[in-house]
mmCIF file of C-alpha atoms in Angstrom:
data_model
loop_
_atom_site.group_PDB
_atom_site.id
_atom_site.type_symbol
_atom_site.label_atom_id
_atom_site.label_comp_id
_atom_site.label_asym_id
_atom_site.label_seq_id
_atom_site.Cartn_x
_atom_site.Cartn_y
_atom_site.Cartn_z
ATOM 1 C CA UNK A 2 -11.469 17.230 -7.092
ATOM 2 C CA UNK A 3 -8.314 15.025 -6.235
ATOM 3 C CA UNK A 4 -6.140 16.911 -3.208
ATOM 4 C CA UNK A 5 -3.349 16.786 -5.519
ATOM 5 C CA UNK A 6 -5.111 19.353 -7.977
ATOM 6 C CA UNK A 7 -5.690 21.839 -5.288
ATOM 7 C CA UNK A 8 -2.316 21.928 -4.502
ATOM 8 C CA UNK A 9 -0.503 24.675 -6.362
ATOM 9 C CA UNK A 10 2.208 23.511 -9.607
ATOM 10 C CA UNK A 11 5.238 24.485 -7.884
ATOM 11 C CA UNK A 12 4.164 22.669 -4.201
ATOM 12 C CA UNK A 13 3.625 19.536 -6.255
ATOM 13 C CA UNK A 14 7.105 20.204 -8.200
ATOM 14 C CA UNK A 15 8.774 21.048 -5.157
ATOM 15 C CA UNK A 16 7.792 17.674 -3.339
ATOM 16 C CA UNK A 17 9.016 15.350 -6.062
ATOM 17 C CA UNK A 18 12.310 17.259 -6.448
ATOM 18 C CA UNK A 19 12.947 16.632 -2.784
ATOM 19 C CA UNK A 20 11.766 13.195 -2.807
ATOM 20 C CA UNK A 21 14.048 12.547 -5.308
ATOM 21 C CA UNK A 22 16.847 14.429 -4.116
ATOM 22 C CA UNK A 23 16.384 11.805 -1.191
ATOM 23 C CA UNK A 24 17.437 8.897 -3.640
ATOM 24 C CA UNK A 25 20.745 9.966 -3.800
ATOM 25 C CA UNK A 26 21.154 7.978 -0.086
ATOM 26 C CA UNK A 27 18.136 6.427 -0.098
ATOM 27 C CA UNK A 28 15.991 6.499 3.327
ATOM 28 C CA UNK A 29 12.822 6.388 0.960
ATOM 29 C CA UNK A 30 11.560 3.550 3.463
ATOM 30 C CA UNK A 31 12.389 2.329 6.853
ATOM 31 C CA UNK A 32 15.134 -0.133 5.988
ATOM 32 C CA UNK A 33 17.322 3.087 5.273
ATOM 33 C CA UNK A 34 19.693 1.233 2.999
ATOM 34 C CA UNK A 35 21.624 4.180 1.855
ATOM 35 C CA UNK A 36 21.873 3.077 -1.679
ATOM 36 C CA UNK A 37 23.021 5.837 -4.205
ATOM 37 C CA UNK A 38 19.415 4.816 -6.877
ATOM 38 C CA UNK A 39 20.070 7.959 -8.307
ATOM 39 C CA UNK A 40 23.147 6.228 -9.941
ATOM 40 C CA UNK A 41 21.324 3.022 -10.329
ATOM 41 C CA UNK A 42 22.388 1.520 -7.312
ATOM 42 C CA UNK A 43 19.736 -1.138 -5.692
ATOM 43 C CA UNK A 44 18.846 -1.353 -2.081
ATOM 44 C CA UNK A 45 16.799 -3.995 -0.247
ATOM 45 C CA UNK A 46 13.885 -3.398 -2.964
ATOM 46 C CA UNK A 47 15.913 -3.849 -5.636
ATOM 47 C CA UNK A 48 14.383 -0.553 -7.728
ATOM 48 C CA UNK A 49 17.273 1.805 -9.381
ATOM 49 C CA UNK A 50 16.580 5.147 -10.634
ATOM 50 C CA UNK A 51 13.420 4.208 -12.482
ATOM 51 C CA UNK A 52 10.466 2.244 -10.845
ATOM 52 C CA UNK A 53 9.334 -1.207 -12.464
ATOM 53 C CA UNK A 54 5.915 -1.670 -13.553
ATOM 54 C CA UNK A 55 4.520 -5.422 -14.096
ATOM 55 C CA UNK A 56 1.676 -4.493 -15.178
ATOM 56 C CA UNK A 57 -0.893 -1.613 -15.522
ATOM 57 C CA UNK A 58 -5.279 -2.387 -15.667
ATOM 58 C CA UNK A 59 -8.747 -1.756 -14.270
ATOM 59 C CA UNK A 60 -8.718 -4.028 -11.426
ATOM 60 C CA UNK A 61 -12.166 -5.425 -10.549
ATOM 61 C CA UNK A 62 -11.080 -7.454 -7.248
ATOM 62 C CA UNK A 63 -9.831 -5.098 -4.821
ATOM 63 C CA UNK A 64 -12.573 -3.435 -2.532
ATOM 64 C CA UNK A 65 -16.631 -2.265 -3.616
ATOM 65 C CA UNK A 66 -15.413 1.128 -2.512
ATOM 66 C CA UNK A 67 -12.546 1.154 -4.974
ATOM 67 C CA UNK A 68 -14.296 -0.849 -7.693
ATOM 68 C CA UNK A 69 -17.446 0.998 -8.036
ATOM 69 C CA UNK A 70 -18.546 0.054 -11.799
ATOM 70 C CA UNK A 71 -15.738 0.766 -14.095
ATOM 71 C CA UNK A 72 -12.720 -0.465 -11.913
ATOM 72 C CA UNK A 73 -9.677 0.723 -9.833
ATOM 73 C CA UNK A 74 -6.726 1.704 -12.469
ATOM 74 C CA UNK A 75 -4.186 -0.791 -10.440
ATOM 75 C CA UNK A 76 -0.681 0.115 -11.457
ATOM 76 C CA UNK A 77 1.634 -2.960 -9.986
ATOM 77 C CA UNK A 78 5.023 -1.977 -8.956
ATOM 78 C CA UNK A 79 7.643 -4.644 -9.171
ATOM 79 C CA UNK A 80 10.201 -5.276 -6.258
ATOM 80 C CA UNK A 81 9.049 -4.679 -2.296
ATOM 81 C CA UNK A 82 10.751 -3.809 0.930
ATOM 82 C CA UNK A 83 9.251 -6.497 2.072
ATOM 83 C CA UNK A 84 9.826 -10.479 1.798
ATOM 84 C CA UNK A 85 6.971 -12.232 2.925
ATOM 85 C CA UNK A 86 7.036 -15.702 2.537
ATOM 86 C CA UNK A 87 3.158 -16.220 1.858
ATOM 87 C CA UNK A 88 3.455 -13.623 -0.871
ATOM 88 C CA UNK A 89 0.804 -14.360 -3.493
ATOM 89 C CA UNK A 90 2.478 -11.917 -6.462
ATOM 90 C CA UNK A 91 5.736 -13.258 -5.450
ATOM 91 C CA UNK A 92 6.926 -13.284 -9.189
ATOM 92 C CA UNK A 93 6.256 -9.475 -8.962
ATOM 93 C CA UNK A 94 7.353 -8.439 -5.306
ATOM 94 C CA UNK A 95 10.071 -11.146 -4.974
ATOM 95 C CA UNK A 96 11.239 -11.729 -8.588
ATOM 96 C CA UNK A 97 10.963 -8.136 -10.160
ATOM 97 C CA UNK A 98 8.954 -9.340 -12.893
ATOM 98 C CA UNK A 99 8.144 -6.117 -14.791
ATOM 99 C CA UNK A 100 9.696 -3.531 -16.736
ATOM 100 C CA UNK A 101 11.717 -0.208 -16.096
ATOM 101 C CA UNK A 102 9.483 2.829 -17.165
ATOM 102 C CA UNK A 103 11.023 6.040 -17.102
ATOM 103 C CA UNK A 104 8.326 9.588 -15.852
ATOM 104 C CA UNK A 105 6.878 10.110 -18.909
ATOM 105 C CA UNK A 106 5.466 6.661 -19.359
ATOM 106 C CA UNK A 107 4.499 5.959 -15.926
ATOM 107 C CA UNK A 108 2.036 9.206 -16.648
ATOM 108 C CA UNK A 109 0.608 7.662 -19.876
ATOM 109 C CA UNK A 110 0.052 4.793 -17.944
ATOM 110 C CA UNK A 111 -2.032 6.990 -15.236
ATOM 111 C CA UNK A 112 -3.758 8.687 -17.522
ATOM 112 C CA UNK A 113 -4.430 5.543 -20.000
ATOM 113 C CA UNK A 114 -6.629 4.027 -16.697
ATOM 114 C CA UNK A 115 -8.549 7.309 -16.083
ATOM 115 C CA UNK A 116 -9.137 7.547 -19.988
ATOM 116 C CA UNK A 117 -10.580 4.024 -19.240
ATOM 117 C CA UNK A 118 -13.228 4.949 -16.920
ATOM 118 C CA UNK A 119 -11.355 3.477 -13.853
ATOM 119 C CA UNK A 120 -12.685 5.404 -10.640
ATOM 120 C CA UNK A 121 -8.991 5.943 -9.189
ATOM 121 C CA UNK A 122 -5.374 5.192 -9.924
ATOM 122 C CA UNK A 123 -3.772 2.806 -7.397
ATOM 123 C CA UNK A 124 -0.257 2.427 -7.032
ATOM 124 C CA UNK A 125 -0.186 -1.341 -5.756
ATOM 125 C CA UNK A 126 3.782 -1.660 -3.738
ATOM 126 C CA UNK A 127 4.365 1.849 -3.952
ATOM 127 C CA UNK A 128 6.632 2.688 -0.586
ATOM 128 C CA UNK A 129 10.139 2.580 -1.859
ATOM 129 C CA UNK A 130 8.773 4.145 -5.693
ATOM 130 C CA UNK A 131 7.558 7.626 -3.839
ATOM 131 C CA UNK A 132 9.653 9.894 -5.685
ATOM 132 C CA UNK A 133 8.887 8.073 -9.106
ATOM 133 C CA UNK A 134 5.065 8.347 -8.542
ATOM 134 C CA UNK A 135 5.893 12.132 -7.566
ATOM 135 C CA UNK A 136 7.856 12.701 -10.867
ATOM 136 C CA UNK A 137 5.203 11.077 -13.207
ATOM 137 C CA UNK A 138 2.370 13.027 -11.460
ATOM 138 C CA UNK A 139 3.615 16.244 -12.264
ATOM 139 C CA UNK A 140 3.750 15.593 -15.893
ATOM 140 C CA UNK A 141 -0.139 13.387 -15.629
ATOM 141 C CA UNK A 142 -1.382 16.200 -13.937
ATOM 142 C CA UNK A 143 -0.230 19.028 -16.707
ATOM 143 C CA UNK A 144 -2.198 16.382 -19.120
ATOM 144 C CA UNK A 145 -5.363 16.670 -17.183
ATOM 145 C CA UNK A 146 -5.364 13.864 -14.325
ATOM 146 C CA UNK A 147 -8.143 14.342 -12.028
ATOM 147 C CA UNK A 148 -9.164 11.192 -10.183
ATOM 148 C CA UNK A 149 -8.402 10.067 -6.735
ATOM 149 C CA UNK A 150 -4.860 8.403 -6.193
ATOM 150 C CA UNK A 151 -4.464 5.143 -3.919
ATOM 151 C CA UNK A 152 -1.737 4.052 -2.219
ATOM 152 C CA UNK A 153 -1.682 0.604 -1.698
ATOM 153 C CA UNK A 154 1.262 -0.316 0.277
ATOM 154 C CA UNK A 155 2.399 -3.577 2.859
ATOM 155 C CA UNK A 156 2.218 -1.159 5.822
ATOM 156 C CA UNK A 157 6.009 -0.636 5.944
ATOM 157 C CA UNK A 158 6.028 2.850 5.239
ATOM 158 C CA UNK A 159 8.233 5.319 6.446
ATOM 159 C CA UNK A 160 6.247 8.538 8.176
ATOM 160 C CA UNK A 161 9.096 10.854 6.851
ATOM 161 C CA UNK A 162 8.177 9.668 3.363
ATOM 162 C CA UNK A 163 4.501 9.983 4.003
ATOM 163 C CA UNK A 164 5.076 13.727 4.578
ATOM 164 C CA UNK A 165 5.898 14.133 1.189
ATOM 165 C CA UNK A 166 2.518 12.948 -0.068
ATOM 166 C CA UNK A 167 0.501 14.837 2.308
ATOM 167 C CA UNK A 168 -2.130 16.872 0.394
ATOM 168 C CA UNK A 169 -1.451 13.886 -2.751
ATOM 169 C CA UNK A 170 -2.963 10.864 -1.843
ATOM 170 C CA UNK A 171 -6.370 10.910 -1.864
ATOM 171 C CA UNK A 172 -7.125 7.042 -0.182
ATOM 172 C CA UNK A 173 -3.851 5.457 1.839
ATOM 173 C CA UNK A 174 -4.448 1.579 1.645
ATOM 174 C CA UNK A 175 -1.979 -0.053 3.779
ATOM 175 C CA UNK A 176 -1.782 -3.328 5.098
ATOM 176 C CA UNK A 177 -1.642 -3.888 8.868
ATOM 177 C CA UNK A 178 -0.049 -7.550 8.825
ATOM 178 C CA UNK A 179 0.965 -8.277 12.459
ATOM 179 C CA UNK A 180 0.143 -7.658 15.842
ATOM 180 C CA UNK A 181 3.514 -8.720 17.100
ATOM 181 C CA UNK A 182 7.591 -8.066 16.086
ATOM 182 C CA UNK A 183 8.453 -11.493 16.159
ATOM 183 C CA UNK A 184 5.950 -12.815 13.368
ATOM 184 C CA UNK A 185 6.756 -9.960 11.159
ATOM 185 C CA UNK A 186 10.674 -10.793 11.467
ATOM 186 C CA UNK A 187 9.788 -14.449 11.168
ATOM 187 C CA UNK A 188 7.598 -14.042 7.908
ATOM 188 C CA UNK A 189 8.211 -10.528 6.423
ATOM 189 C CA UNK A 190 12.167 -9.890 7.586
ATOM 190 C CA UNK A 191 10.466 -6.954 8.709
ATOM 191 C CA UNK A 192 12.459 -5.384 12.076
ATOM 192 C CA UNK A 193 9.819 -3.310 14.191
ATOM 193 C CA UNK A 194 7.261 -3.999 12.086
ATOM 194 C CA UNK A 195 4.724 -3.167 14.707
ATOM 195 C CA UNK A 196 5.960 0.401 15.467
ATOM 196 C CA UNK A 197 6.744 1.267 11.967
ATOM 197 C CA UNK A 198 3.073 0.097 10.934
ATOM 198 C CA UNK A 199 1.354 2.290 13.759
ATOM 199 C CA UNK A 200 3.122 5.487 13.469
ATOM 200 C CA UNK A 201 2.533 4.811 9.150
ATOM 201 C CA UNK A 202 -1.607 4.249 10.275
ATOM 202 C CA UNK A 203 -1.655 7.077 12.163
ATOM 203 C CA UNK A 204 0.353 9.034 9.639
ATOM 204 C CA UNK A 205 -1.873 8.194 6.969
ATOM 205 C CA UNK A 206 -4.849 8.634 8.987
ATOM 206 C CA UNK A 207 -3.939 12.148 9.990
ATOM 207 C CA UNK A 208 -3.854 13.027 6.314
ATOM 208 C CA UNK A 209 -7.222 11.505 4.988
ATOM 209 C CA UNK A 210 -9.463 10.863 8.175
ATOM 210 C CA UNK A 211 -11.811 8.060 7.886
ATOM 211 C CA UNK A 212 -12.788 6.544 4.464
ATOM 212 C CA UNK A 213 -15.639 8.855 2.719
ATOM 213 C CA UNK A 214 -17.421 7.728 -0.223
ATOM 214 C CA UNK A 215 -20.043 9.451 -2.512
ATOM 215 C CA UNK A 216 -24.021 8.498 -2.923
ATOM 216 C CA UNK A 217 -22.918 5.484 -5.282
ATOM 217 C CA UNK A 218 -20.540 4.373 -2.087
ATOM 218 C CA UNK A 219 -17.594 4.835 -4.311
ATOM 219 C CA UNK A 220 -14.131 6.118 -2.318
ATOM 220 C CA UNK A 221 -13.446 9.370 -2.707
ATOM 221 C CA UNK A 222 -10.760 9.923 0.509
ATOM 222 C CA UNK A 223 -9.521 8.398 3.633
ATOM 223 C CA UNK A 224 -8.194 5.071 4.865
ATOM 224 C CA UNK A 225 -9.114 1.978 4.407
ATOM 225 C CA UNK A 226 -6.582 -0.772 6.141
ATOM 226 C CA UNK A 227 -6.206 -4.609 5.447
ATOM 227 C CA UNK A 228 -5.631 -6.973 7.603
ATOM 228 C CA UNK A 229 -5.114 -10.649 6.477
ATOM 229 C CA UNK A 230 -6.062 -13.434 8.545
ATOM 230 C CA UNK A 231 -2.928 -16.286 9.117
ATOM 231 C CA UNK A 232 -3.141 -19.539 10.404
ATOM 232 C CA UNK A 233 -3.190 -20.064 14.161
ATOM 233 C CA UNK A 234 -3.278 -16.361 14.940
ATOM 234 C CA UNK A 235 0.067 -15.512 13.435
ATOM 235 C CA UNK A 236 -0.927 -12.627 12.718
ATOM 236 C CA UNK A 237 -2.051 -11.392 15.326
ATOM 237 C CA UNK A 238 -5.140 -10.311 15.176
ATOM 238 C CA UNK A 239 -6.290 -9.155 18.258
ATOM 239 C CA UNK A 240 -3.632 -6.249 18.713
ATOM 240 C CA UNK A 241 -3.893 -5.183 15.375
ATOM 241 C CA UNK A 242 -7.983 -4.319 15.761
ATOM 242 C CA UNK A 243 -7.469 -3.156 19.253
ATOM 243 C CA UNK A 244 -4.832 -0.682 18.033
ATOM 244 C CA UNK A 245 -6.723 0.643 15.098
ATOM 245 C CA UNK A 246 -9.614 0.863 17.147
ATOM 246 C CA UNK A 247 -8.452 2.501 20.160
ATOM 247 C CA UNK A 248 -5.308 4.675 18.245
ATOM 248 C CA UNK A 249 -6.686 5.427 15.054
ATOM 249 C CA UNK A 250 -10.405 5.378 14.453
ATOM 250 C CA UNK A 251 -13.391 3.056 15.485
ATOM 251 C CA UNK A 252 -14.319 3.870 11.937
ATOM 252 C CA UNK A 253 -11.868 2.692 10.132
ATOM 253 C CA UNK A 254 -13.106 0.759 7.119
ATOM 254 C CA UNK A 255 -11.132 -3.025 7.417
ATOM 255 C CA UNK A 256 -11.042 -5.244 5.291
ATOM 256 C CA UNK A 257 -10.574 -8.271 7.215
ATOM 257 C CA UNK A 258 -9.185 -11.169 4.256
ATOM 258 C CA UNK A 259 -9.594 -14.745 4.386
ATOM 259 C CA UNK A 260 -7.996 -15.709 0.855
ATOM 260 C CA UNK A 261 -4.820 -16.647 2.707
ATOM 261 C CA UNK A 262 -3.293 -19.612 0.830
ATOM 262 C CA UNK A 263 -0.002 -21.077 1.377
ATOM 263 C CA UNK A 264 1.997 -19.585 -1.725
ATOM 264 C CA UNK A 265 5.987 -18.549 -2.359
ATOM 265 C CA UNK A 266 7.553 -20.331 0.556
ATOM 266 C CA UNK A 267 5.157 -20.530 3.084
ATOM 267 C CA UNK A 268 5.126 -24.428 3.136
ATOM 268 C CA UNK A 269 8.655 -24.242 4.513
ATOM 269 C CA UNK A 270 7.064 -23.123 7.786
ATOM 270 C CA UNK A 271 4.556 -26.031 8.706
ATOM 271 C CA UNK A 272 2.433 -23.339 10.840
ATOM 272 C CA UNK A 273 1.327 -21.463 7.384
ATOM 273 C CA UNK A 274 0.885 -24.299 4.992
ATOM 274 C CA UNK A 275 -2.197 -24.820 5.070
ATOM 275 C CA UNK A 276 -5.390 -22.334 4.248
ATOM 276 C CA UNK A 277 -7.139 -21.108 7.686
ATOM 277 C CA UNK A 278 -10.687 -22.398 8.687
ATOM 278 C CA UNK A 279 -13.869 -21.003 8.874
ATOM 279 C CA UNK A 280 -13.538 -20.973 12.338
ATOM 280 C CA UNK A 281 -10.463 -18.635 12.145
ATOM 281 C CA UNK A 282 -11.920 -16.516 10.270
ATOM 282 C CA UNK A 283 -15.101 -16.147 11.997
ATOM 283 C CA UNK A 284 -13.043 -15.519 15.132
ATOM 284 C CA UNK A 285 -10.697 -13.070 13.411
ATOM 285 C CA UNK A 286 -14.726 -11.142 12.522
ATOM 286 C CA UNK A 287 -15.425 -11.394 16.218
ATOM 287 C CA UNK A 288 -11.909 -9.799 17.288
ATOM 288 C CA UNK A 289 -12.881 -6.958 14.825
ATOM 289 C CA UNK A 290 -16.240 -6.148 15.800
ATOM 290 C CA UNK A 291 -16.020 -6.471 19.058
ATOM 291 C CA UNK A 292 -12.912 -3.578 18.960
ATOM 292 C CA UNK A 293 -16.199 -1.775 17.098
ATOM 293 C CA UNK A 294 -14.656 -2.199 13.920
ATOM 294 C CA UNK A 295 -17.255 -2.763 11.551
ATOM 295 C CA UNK A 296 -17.354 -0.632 8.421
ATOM 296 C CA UNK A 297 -15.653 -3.225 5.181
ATOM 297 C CA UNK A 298 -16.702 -6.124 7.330
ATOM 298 C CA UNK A 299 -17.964 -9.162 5.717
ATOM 299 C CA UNK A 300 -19.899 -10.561 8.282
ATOM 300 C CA UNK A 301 -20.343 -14.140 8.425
#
């Protein structure tokens, strides 16, 4: 059973009133941008009153543990609180492609992907959309939701808005993108990246614990963290296994990601345009597993 179905109605009514009570000055993430969304108003993520959806699908290319056989039910939010200039759904996160969908059909849309077959639904950019998601699951779960909810997120969450999905998420997927402040100011316009990302981890991790999966190795709860590997270690890499590692858990399930491309405006910044090496990423493995990080591995 999801942990959102154990919790009682009223809890789960209770937490999305408050979360969206908190729109009114939004502090939804850890930019803090006061913005009135209640009455429309847009912050740094550019998201109103209503969330933006670009698109809504079984997703076969995220990780085996979320795939399984039939999918993850990927619901992609439009607008971010972050602006990374590598960003590969830049036309989503950067350019709001998408459309506004009010409760009601945010819930079809959850329960369209479970009526699919898909093993989960995950909320791809969901940080500053936390009360929306809250709203629409009350009404999916009256309909008969049931499967595990992921939250997919850049890693720039804010703890105080984790609280309000504790005992709701089922599987936190954040991103841990940099070892250091000054690449994630340079490349993300992300202040205190690095602080914000470990107290989010360890957040997230208190919730969930480690990633557990059933006999078909399919995710059923826990945390699962990405970590994406940048040209000439601007990422890095080192701190961010040594952290999760030695402040989280040694068995945390990474995914360690060599698709890095130069996309959006990365080619601005001579350092990223170009796709890493072999060699990087072979390194970037050895960082991991040496930490003892070696569940989600692809080993070379």
């Amino acid at each position: 059973m999801a942990r959102y179905n154990k919790m009682p109605p009223e809890i789960l009514e209770k937490r999305a009133q408050e979360a969206l009570a908190r729109l009114a000055s939004c502090k939804i993430c850890p930019r803090r941008c006061q913005a009135n969304r209640l009455e429309d108003e847009r912050g740094y993520c550019r998201t109103g009153r209503w969330a933006r959806v670009a698109s809504y699908t079984p997703h076969f290319g995220e990780e085996p543990p979320l795939v399984g056989h039939s999918g993850s039910g990927t619901i992609f939010f439009s607008g971010c609180n972050l602006s990374c200039v590598f960003c590969q759904n830049w036309d989503i996160s950067q350019e709001d492609l998408g459309h506004e969908v009010k409760a009601e059909e945010l819930a079809k849309m959850m329960l369209a992907l479970q009526d699919s077959g898909c093993h989960n639904i995950n909320f791809v950019t969901p940080t500053h959309v936390v009360p929306q998601i809250l709203e629409a699951l009350v009404l999916a779960r009256e309909e008969g939701l049931s499967v595990p909810l992921v939250y997919n997120s850049g890693g720039y969450d804010s703890a105080e808005a984790l609280l309000l999905l504790d005992g709701i998420i089922d599987i936190y997927m954040p991103d841990a993108k940099y070892g250091q402040d000054g690449p994630a100011q340079k490349y993300s316009a992300a202040p205190g990246y690095t602080t914000v990302n470990k107290a989010a981890l360890k957040e997230m991790h208190r919730q969930v614990g480690d990633l557990q999966m059933d006999e078909e190795g399919i995710a059923l709860q826990g945390l699962l963290v990405r970590h994406l590997v940048l040209p000439a270690d601007a990422a890095g890499t080192e701190e961010v296994v040594r952290f999760i590692s030695q402040e989280i858990s040694v068995h945390t399930y990474l995914n360690v990601m060599a698709q890095y491309h130069p996309e959006y405006q990365a080619c601005r910044y001579p350092e990223l345009s170009r796709a890493i090496t072999a060699r990087e990423y072979a390194q970037a493995l050895h960082l991991a597993e040496k930490a003892g990080l070696v569940r989600g591995l692809a080993m070379l």
